[in-house]
XYZ file of C-alpha atoms in Angstrom:
573
model
C -16.770 -6.775 33.238
C -19.232 -7.886 30.915
C -21.749 -11.040 31.979
C -24.071 -12.569 29.332
C -27.960 -12.969 30.664
C -30.207 -15.615 29.337
C -33.055 -14.499 30.092
C -33.036 -10.477 29.308
C -36.182 -9.506 28.140
C -39.536 -10.009 30.795
C -37.375 -12.202 32.483
C -38.422 -15.090 29.922
C -36.203 -17.775 28.732
C -38.963 -18.385 25.569
C -39.310 -13.882 24.324
C -35.640 -13.772 25.303
C -34.937 -16.892 22.172
C -37.928 -15.258 20.348
C -35.855 -11.984 20.085
C -32.250 -13.889 20.208
C -33.809 -15.168 16.396
C -34.539 -12.386 14.934
C -30.786 -11.340 13.563
C -31.194 -14.761 12.031
C -34.867 -14.349 10.461
C -34.289 -11.359 9.275
C -31.746 -12.406 7.760
C -33.203 -15.233 5.925
C -36.277 -13.440 5.490
C -33.983 -11.037 3.088
C -32.412 -13.682 1.231
C -35.474 -16.635 0.568
C -38.321 -14.400 0.811
C -37.387 -10.451 -0.822
C -34.805 -12.164 -2.989
C -32.561 -9.300 -1.065
C -28.375 -9.820 -2.172
C -26.642 -11.706 0.736
C -24.272 -9.266 1.193
C -27.233 -6.601 2.461
C -28.886 -8.964 4.181
C -25.793 -9.913 6.208
C -25.205 -6.448 6.928
C -28.764 -5.569 7.954
C -28.794 -8.921 10.253
C -25.096 -7.667 11.956
C -27.014 -4.326 12.329
C -29.940 -5.715 14.057
C -27.823 -8.484 16.250
C -25.941 -4.565 17.286
C -28.486 -3.245 18.499
C -30.084 -6.663 20.368
C -26.736 -6.697 22.158
C -26.691 -3.395 23.560
C -30.498 -2.758 24.296
C -31.144 -6.591 25.214
C -28.570 -8.320 26.572
C -26.981 -4.903 27.935
C -23.869 -5.388 25.964
C -21.900 -2.344 26.987
C -21.536 -0.089 24.025
C -17.330 -1.003 22.961
C -17.498 -4.458 23.429
C -20.347 -5.100 21.575
C -18.298 -3.025 18.658
C -15.411 -5.044 19.820
C -16.957 -8.508 19.318
C -17.652 -7.055 15.791
C -14.143 -6.480 14.840
C -13.571 -9.789 16.606
C -15.447 -11.712 13.695
C -14.649 -9.460 11.328
C -11.250 -10.608 11.334
C -11.836 -13.755 12.006
C -13.570 -13.424 8.874
C -10.621 -12.132 6.937
C -7.978 -14.853 8.710
C -8.108 -17.287 8.261
C -11.132 -17.866 6.348
C -10.851 -15.673 3.201
C -7.586 -15.774 3.792
C -8.063 -19.965 2.728
C -10.680 -18.985 -0.047
C -8.686 -16.184 -1.997
C -5.170 -18.037 -1.931
C -8.121 -21.413 -2.851
C -9.246 -19.658 -5.733
C -6.073 -17.821 -7.006
C -4.390 -21.157 -7.417
C -7.541 -22.358 -9.144
C -7.238 -19.385 -11.493
C -3.420 -19.887 -12.540
C -4.253 -22.902 -13.550
C -6.524 -21.447 -15.970
C -4.835 -19.446 -16.853
C -2.580 -21.756 -18.581
C -3.456 -24.309 -21.139
C -2.966 -26.839 -18.290
C -6.886 -26.244 -16.923
C -8.111 -27.754 -20.835
C -5.496 -30.856 -20.820
C -7.045 -32.441 -17.108
C -10.080 -31.541 -18.554
C -9.129 -33.957 -21.661
C -7.663 -35.820 -20.367
C -11.226 -36.625 -17.677
C -13.096 -36.847 -20.564
C -10.483 -38.686 -22.719
C -10.887 -42.257 -19.808
C -14.588 -42.924 -21.236
C -17.191 -42.055 -23.230
C -20.044 -43.683 -21.259
C -22.030 -40.295 -19.725
C -22.880 -42.869 -16.849
C -19.028 -43.201 -16.033
C -18.038 -39.626 -16.868
C -20.833 -38.457 -14.461
C -19.445 -39.823 -11.497
C -15.391 -38.655 -13.342
C -16.362 -35.478 -13.606
C -19.154 -34.582 -11.667
C -18.020 -36.324 -8.361
C -14.761 -36.615 -8.629
C -13.427 -33.509 -10.656
C -15.833 -31.057 -9.166
C -14.830 -32.151 -5.549
C -11.171 -30.900 -6.806
C -12.274 -27.927 -7.520
C -14.870 -27.534 -4.177
C -11.172 -28.474 -2.569
C -10.362 -24.858 -4.206
C -12.418 -23.241 -5.992
C -15.568 -23.856 -4.246
C -18.705 -20.852 -4.727
C -20.324 -22.708 -7.442
C -17.612 -23.138 -9.497
C -17.900 -27.441 -8.973
C -21.399 -27.015 -10.192
C -20.581 -24.623 -13.970
C -17.164 -26.611 -14.572
C -18.590 -30.106 -14.116
C -22.293 -29.229 -16.411
C -19.867 -27.326 -19.160
C -17.493 -30.094 -19.135
C -21.381 -32.978 -18.988
C -22.917 -30.520 -21.669
C -19.394 -31.134 -23.826
C -19.379 -34.352 -23.374
C -22.596 -34.516 -24.783
C -25.154 -34.535 -22.159
C -28.068 -32.495 -21.825
C -28.047 -29.375 -20.775
C -31.056 -29.542 -18.218
C -29.423 -33.185 -16.795
C -25.655 -31.784 -16.866
C -27.161 -29.407 -14.096
C -29.178 -31.314 -12.070
C -25.611 -34.098 -12.382
C -23.785 -31.519 -11.731
C -25.734 -29.691 -7.938
C -26.489 -33.643 -7.206
C -22.420 -34.149 -7.503
C -22.106 -30.731 -5.415
C -22.889 -32.653 -1.425
C -19.873 -35.201 -0.442
C -17.104 -32.715 -0.501
C -18.905 -29.165 0.926
C -18.010 -30.017 4.474
C -14.334 -30.282 4.016
C -14.319 -27.739 0.858
C -11.643 -24.620 0.145
C -9.244 -26.677 1.566
C -11.595 -27.101 5.141
C -12.631 -23.831 5.485
C -16.018 -24.489 7.026
C -14.711 -26.697 9.975
C -12.229 -24.237 11.080
C -14.986 -21.589 11.512
C -17.035 -24.376 13.313
C -13.506 -24.817 15.199
C -13.593 -20.883 15.863
C -16.529 -19.803 16.823
C -17.133 -23.346 19.049
C -13.672 -23.026 20.981
C -14.286 -27.006 20.165
C -11.145 -29.115 19.112
C -10.195 -28.614 14.827
C -8.943 -32.792 15.264
C -12.113 -33.705 16.684
C -14.751 -31.600 15.152
C -12.802 -32.984 11.418
C -13.365 -36.085 13.000
C -16.858 -36.141 13.535
C -17.879 -35.083 10.410
C -15.332 -37.485 8.277
C -17.537 -39.855 10.524
C -20.203 -38.977 8.779
C -20.194 -37.742 5.494
C -18.482 -40.824 3.540
C -21.700 -42.480 3.880
C -23.526 -39.707 1.191
C -20.644 -40.313 -0.650
C -20.964 -44.393 -0.552
C -24.869 -42.970 -2.359
C -23.733 -40.263 -4.618
C -22.311 -41.936 -7.247
C -25.283 -44.518 -7.577
C -28.122 -41.854 -7.974
C -25.418 -39.430 -10.705
C -25.624 -42.937 -12.566
C -29.445 -42.987 -12.055
C -30.531 -39.328 -12.910
C -28.203 -39.880 -16.175
C -29.397 -43.303 -17.214
C -32.300 -44.978 -14.832
C -32.081 -48.355 -13.850
C -30.454 -49.479 -16.035
C -27.794 -47.274 -15.540
C -27.386 -48.378 -11.546
C -27.773 -52.323 -13.220
C -25.167 -51.546 -15.740
C -22.633 -49.453 -14.158
C -23.430 -50.045 -9.772
C -19.703 -51.662 -9.859
C -17.740 -48.280 -10.558
C -20.530 -46.129 -8.718
C -19.915 -48.882 -5.743
C -15.809 -48.468 -5.795
C -16.210 -44.590 -6.348
C -18.345 -44.212 -3.771
C -15.713 -46.253 -1.483
C -12.588 -44.938 -2.262
C -14.272 -41.274 -1.645
C -15.795 -42.133 1.844
C -12.487 -43.935 2.358
C -10.251 -41.798 1.823
C -12.342 -38.704 2.799
C -11.979 -40.533 7.216
C -8.624 -41.514 6.751
C -7.579 -37.556 5.628
C -9.997 -36.089 8.151
C -9.050 -38.251 11.133
C -5.735 -39.136 10.366
C -3.913 -36.916 8.474
C -5.049 -33.174 7.443
C -8.365 -32.328 7.654
C -7.439 -28.882 4.946
C -6.805 -32.215 2.558
C -9.635 -33.895 2.488
C -11.267 -33.177 -0.075
C -8.212 -33.129 -2.520
C -7.309 -36.418 -1.258
C -10.566 -37.602 -1.840
C -10.612 -37.054 -5.480
C -7.608 -37.465 -6.877
C -7.550 -41.085 -4.383
C -11.323 -42.258 -6.065
C -9.923 -41.078 -9.682
C -6.903 -43.838 -9.580
C -9.307 -46.073 -8.001
C -12.141 -45.913 -11.111
C -9.760 -45.238 -13.629
C -7.766 -49.244 -12.567
C -11.617 -49.932 -12.397
C -12.095 -49.363 -15.887
C -9.042 -51.177 -16.782
C -10.514 -54.957 -15.091
C -14.138 -54.251 -15.728
C -16.374 -51.752 -18.888
C -20.198 -51.448 -18.577
C -22.440 -53.865 -21.169
C -23.381 -51.338 -23.669
C -21.727 -47.773 -23.636
C -24.002 -44.396 -23.080
C -22.725 -41.891 -25.402
C -24.175 -38.154 -26.340
C -27.901 -37.698 -25.598
C -30.001 -36.165 -28.911
C -29.920 -32.517 -27.547
C -30.713 -29.434 -29.421
C -27.531 -28.125 -30.922
C -27.957 -24.575 -29.284
C -28.061 -25.756 -26.166
C -25.051 -27.948 -26.769
C -22.828 -24.872 -27.735
C -24.641 -22.513 -25.299
C -21.347 -23.714 -22.678
C -19.086 -20.694 -23.741
C -21.186 -17.941 -23.613
C -24.296 -19.577 -21.344
C -21.646 -20.525 -18.512
C -19.820 -16.579 -19.164
C -23.096 -15.593 -18.290
C -23.328 -17.609 -15.319
C -20.743 -15.514 -13.169
C -22.528 -12.358 -14.235
C -26.612 -13.044 -13.414
C -25.697 -15.455 -10.605
C -22.896 -13.043 -9.298
C -21.268 -16.129 -8.566
C -17.306 -15.832 -8.037
C -16.183 -18.264 -10.060
C -18.089 -19.330 -12.370
C -18.446 -16.917 -15.170
C -14.812 -16.184 -16.095
C -13.264 -20.201 -16.284
C -17.125 -22.693 -17.136
C -16.759 -21.491 -20.681
C -13.199 -22.534 -20.797
C -13.693 -25.412 -19.443
C -16.985 -26.515 -22.194
C -14.961 -24.791 -25.407
C -17.553 -24.114 -26.787
C -17.891 -27.098 -29.280
C -20.427 -28.613 -30.484
C -20.566 -32.505 -28.755
C -19.488 -34.199 -31.232
C -16.006 -32.572 -32.095
C -15.872 -31.657 -28.283
C -15.190 -35.724 -28.333
C -13.335 -36.413 -31.113
C -10.752 -33.553 -30.226
C -10.560 -35.129 -26.570
C -7.516 -37.374 -27.874
C -5.455 -38.669 -24.327
C -2.145 -36.171 -23.740
C 0.450 -38.016 -23.028
C 2.125 -38.653 -19.663
C 4.312 -35.749 -19.150
C 0.406 -33.253 -20.376
C -1.194 -35.024 -17.618
C 1.341 -34.825 -14.667
C 1.776 -31.219 -15.664
C -2.216 -30.850 -16.001
C -2.158 -32.190 -12.191
C 0.840 -30.226 -10.901
C -1.144 -28.076 -8.734
C -2.876 -29.990 -6.867
C -0.082 -33.002 -5.852
C 2.119 -29.102 -5.007
C -0.489 -28.738 -2.395
C -0.481 -32.089 -0.958
C 3.861 -31.779 -1.454
C 3.199 -28.610 1.164
C 0.511 -29.933 3.549
C 2.712 -33.217 3.763
C 5.758 -31.452 4.587
C 3.695 -29.376 6.610
C 2.190 -31.955 8.943
C 6.252 -33.195 9.335
C 6.662 -33.368 13.316
C 9.303 -31.183 13.183
C 8.025 -28.570 10.595
C 4.322 -28.846 12.193
C 6.570 -28.957 16.186
C 8.430 -25.268 14.390
C 5.127 -23.532 12.343
C 3.219 -24.421 15.836
C 5.999 -22.685 18.012
C 7.122 -19.486 15.413
C 4.131 -19.438 13.419
C 0.883 -19.064 15.937
C 0.270 -17.001 17.937
C -2.439 -16.280 20.819
C -3.574 -13.354 22.815
C -6.744 -11.847 24.377
C -8.912 -9.849 21.902
C -8.611 -6.379 22.386
C -11.692 -4.487 24.822
C -13.389 -7.621 25.480
C -13.574 -9.262 29.710
C -16.477 -11.104 28.704
C -18.082 -13.751 30.972
C -21.045 -16.549 30.852
C -24.691 -16.371 32.427
C -22.856 -18.799 35.181
C -19.627 -16.505 35.421
C -17.102 -18.122 34.071
C -14.614 -16.136 30.878
C -15.825 -16.955 27.736
C -13.366 -19.298 25.694
C -14.084 -16.937 21.926
C -12.738 -13.688 23.837
C -8.852 -15.576 23.006
C -7.753 -15.248 19.717
C -5.269 -17.803 18.379
C -3.516 -16.220 14.763
C -1.875 -18.664 13.165
C -0.041 -16.758 10.391
C 2.888 -18.861 8.854
C 1.225 -21.935 9.844
C -2.160 -21.154 8.378
C -3.876 -23.333 6.070
C -4.441 -19.684 3.318
C -0.487 -18.723 3.992
C 0.414 -22.552 2.811
C -2.177 -22.715 -0.229
C -0.280 -19.047 -1.310
C 3.266 -21.135 -0.809
C 1.442 -24.068 -3.072
C 0.860 -20.952 -5.487
C 4.268 -19.632 -5.685
C 5.263 -23.141 -6.446
C 3.134 -22.908 -9.076
C 3.582 -19.969 -11.178
C 7.864 -21.170 -11.206
C 6.107 -24.109 -12.576
C 3.613 -22.584 -14.851
C 6.377 -19.819 -15.936
C 3.773 -17.343 -14.678
C 5.904 -13.858 -14.362
C 5.294 -12.079 -11.281
C 3.355 -9.651 -12.489
C 0.871 -11.922 -14.413
C 0.161 -13.609 -10.798
C 0.065 -10.787 -9.462
C -2.909 -9.283 -11.382
C -4.564 -13.115 -10.976
C -4.507 -12.215 -7.693
C -6.020 -8.921 -7.849
C -8.272 -10.383 -10.392
C -8.859 -12.641 -7.716
C -9.714 -9.737 -5.293
C -12.253 -8.066 -6.744
C -13.449 -11.358 -7.733
C -14.334 -11.637 -4.519
C -15.443 -8.585 -3.246
C -19.036 -8.906 -2.601
C -17.837 -12.606 -1.345
C -15.681 -10.786 1.840
C -18.499 -8.339 2.642
C -21.166 -11.356 3.241
C -18.594 -13.339 5.180
C -17.363 -10.528 7.164
C -20.589 -9.592 7.899
C -22.081 -13.314 8.608
C -18.670 -13.884 11.136
C -19.257 -10.407 12.557
C -23.605 -11.119 13.473
C -22.063 -15.078 14.422
C -19.567 -12.634 17.348
C -21.891 -10.511 18.503
C -24.593 -13.383 19.069
C -22.378 -15.273 20.608
C -20.898 -12.579 22.686
C -23.303 -11.040 23.930
C -25.889 -14.374 25.340
C -27.856 -13.829 22.164
C -26.896 -17.822 20.740
C -26.995 -19.350 24.452
C -30.095 -18.227 25.050
C -31.266 -19.752 21.656
C -29.188 -22.757 22.953
C -31.171 -23.041 25.996
C -34.690 -22.443 25.110
C -33.658 -25.383 22.139
C -32.382 -27.439 24.647
C -35.958 -27.844 26.201
C -36.903 -30.333 23.383
C -34.749 -32.774 24.712
C -32.422 -36.280 22.881
C -35.571 -34.708 19.975
C -32.764 -31.748 19.367
C -30.578 -34.921 17.713
C -33.806 -35.337 14.489
C -34.040 -31.740 15.200
C -29.847 -30.309 14.275
C -29.974 -31.284 11.247
C -32.423 -29.715 9.973
C -31.251 -26.819 11.273
C -27.993 -27.077 9.334
C -29.455 -28.232 6.627
C -31.829 -24.874 6.505
C -28.906 -22.452 7.065
C -26.835 -23.551 3.505
C -30.057 -24.213 2.245
C -31.209 -19.735 2.649
C -26.666 -19.087 2.699
C -25.430 -20.577 0.362
C -22.526 -21.546 2.417
C -21.533 -24.132 4.453
C -19.332 -21.632 6.374
C -22.396 -19.035 6.793
C -23.993 -21.276 8.378
C -21.094 -23.264 10.377
C -20.517 -19.762 11.605
C -24.516 -18.835 12.870
C -25.385 -22.113 14.132
C -22.028 -24.021 15.179
C -22.093 -22.136 19.069
C -26.150 -22.800 19.137
C -25.927 -26.502 18.527
C -22.725 -27.015 21.024
C -24.832 -24.939 23.681
C -27.809 -27.014 23.286
C -26.172 -30.130 22.688
C -24.374 -29.531 26.389
C -28.121 -28.703 27.638
C -29.609 -32.130 26.673
C -26.713 -34.461 27.555
C -26.258 -34.973 23.643
C -21.882 -34.221 22.223
C -21.169 -30.801 21.241
C -18.780 -31.707 18.914
C -21.051 -34.670 17.519
C -23.849 -31.661 16.850
C -20.971 -29.025 15.910
C -20.369 -31.596 13.689
C -23.488 -32.468 12.299
C -24.490 -28.518 11.247
C -22.279 -28.892 8.832
C -22.416 -32.709 7.746
C -26.491 -32.416 7.187
C -25.653 -28.588 6.052
C -24.754 -29.840 2.839
C -27.722 -31.591 2.207
C -28.988 -27.892 1.214
C -26.491 -26.229 -1.227
C -27.942 -28.372 -4.513
C -30.831 -25.762 -3.414
C -29.267 -22.510 -2.216
C -29.923 -19.994 -4.808
C -27.064 -18.662 -5.712
C -25.664 -22.835 -7.182
C -29.294 -23.211 -8.577
C -28.308 -19.997 -10.876
C -25.571 -20.495 -11.474
C -25.820 -23.963 -12.708
C -29.076 -22.894 -14.830
C -26.957 -20.337 -16.390
C -23.826 -22.027 -16.671
C -25.613 -24.036 -19.136
C -27.750 -21.330 -20.728
C -30.827 -22.397 -19.106
C -31.750 -19.392 -17.387
C -34.798 -18.357 -15.641
C -34.876 -22.672 -14.917
C -33.612 -22.622 -11.646
C -37.415 -23.477 -10.472
C -37.121 -26.555 -12.915
C -33.926 -27.119 -11.098
C -35.438 -26.599 -7.444
C -38.609 -29.536 -7.861
C -36.007 -31.926 -10.064
C -33.919 -31.559 -6.846
C -35.622 -31.122 -3.794
C -36.563 -34.450 -3.178
C -32.693 -35.714 -3.199
C -32.395 -33.007 -1.426
C -35.092 -33.989 1.618
C -33.862 -37.768 1.142
C -30.174 -37.384 1.399
C -31.159 -35.797 4.380
C -33.303 -38.199 6.003
C -30.968 -40.543 5.607
C -27.941 -38.840 7.215
C -30.395 -37.873 10.522
C -31.324 -40.797 11.241
C -27.386 -41.477 11.184
C -27.087 -38.435 13.504
C -29.291 -39.838 15.735
C -27.968 -43.292 16.392
C -24.474 -41.558 16.493
C -26.204 -39.525 19.657
C -27.418 -43.306 21.507
C -25.455 -46.090 22.574
C -26.127 -47.919 19.141
C -23.797 -45.869 17.200
C -21.704 -43.905 20.484
C -19.026 -45.197 20.086
C -18.104 -43.682 16.739
C -17.893 -39.826 18.196
C -14.730 -38.656 19.490
């Protein structure tokens, strides 16, 4: 048996905490300063955490290696199992004409760029985030906005800013599921708490989008539809994450918001139309070549091979002329994969089915080679591993993908080829995620995270303000809310317990506040710049977005601080 030690280095909690932070510091310095590729940086951080666990925290070598294996396996299943199957469904749609029909449907609704920024970047981007993530929402949204006539730089800024509200529940709630895995806190409590934070950001984002597109005039003329979009999205996020299925939060929110905006536009229209902007012709047509280059230069998963198809490579005028509203049957076929996902997950939530899946679709066991207690001598919960196979989100997505294949008449060989291509596309993401989860489990099980948590707890009530900043830094540097939650989730929960704050509140805050840093991550900036044909414009995008990012972070920090006090404490599950 291995018992964790709080202050193993020189008997000092402060020195021990500084040492415990070294793997994270190394990871962030390699990513942020030396611009080392994420897989290499993550593996380096993992290696250093292993050395510290064995030499500093006196963890037996076999248990340190077993903890690494447990983390890597958790990275593969359920996290990557979700991402692979979600992205596979997305690629299935792109391989058929129906994805372009979906884009054409959205673009045919209005020729006002302010309305399109809400429909494309906010609504359709959220739908893509729910499945693909990893830059695809930014690349596709930017390409479609350019095709509608928006200037390249503005298209990138709008798409990056819109990719905030849905991220905490992106990739079928992978960030929240990862948070549950590393903290052991109830998944429903974490999803409910995040669902009582991110909707407040969703209320603001559409107004910010129309302001960026058309300044004060845009807000003055289109605030009704922006408010409807924000309220619909926020309400749907809250209801779905609290009372339905966390995995479907973004899908439901996006669909509900599109419906709400369409109904709004039937009874209300802006006083004047802000249409195609005067942009250089070659910049507008750069969407096909630029977006295609984006996936390669940025090393991203979905942007490169798909963004070009959204833009079609036409000039804005040609694209607008071609965007005739498809027939109703075509529209239903275009949105069918998302309806299938909702149907499959809804069936899985039926009491009888849910009970059956819980009995035969899940197994809990002690991870081999781990026998660990905390500093107080209590068994560490993370040594138990819960393996969902039939009831896993990824498995339900696999079933949804198979049904999509049948509906779209995709052959088995074509489906398998697309699945193989998806794995190839995600190969470096797989390395990064498994290494980050390995690093997280080693730090958690060796006691390094607990040491950090106890040290941060010395901040007392001020930790409620520090906590969102930690999440924001994590996402800004790693480019992933899932990775940030894996790294900092347990530390947030430990520090919260020591300061008398709610572990659920602080852990969820890591995710909810972290997404404000998504628009500043190097990966997302590179994807956006390449997708609109402005290679090398990452610095310009960063400067245009940092103010918005910090402003949104300040707003959600105030909300989180109030939720940690009696003022809004009633909102905590």
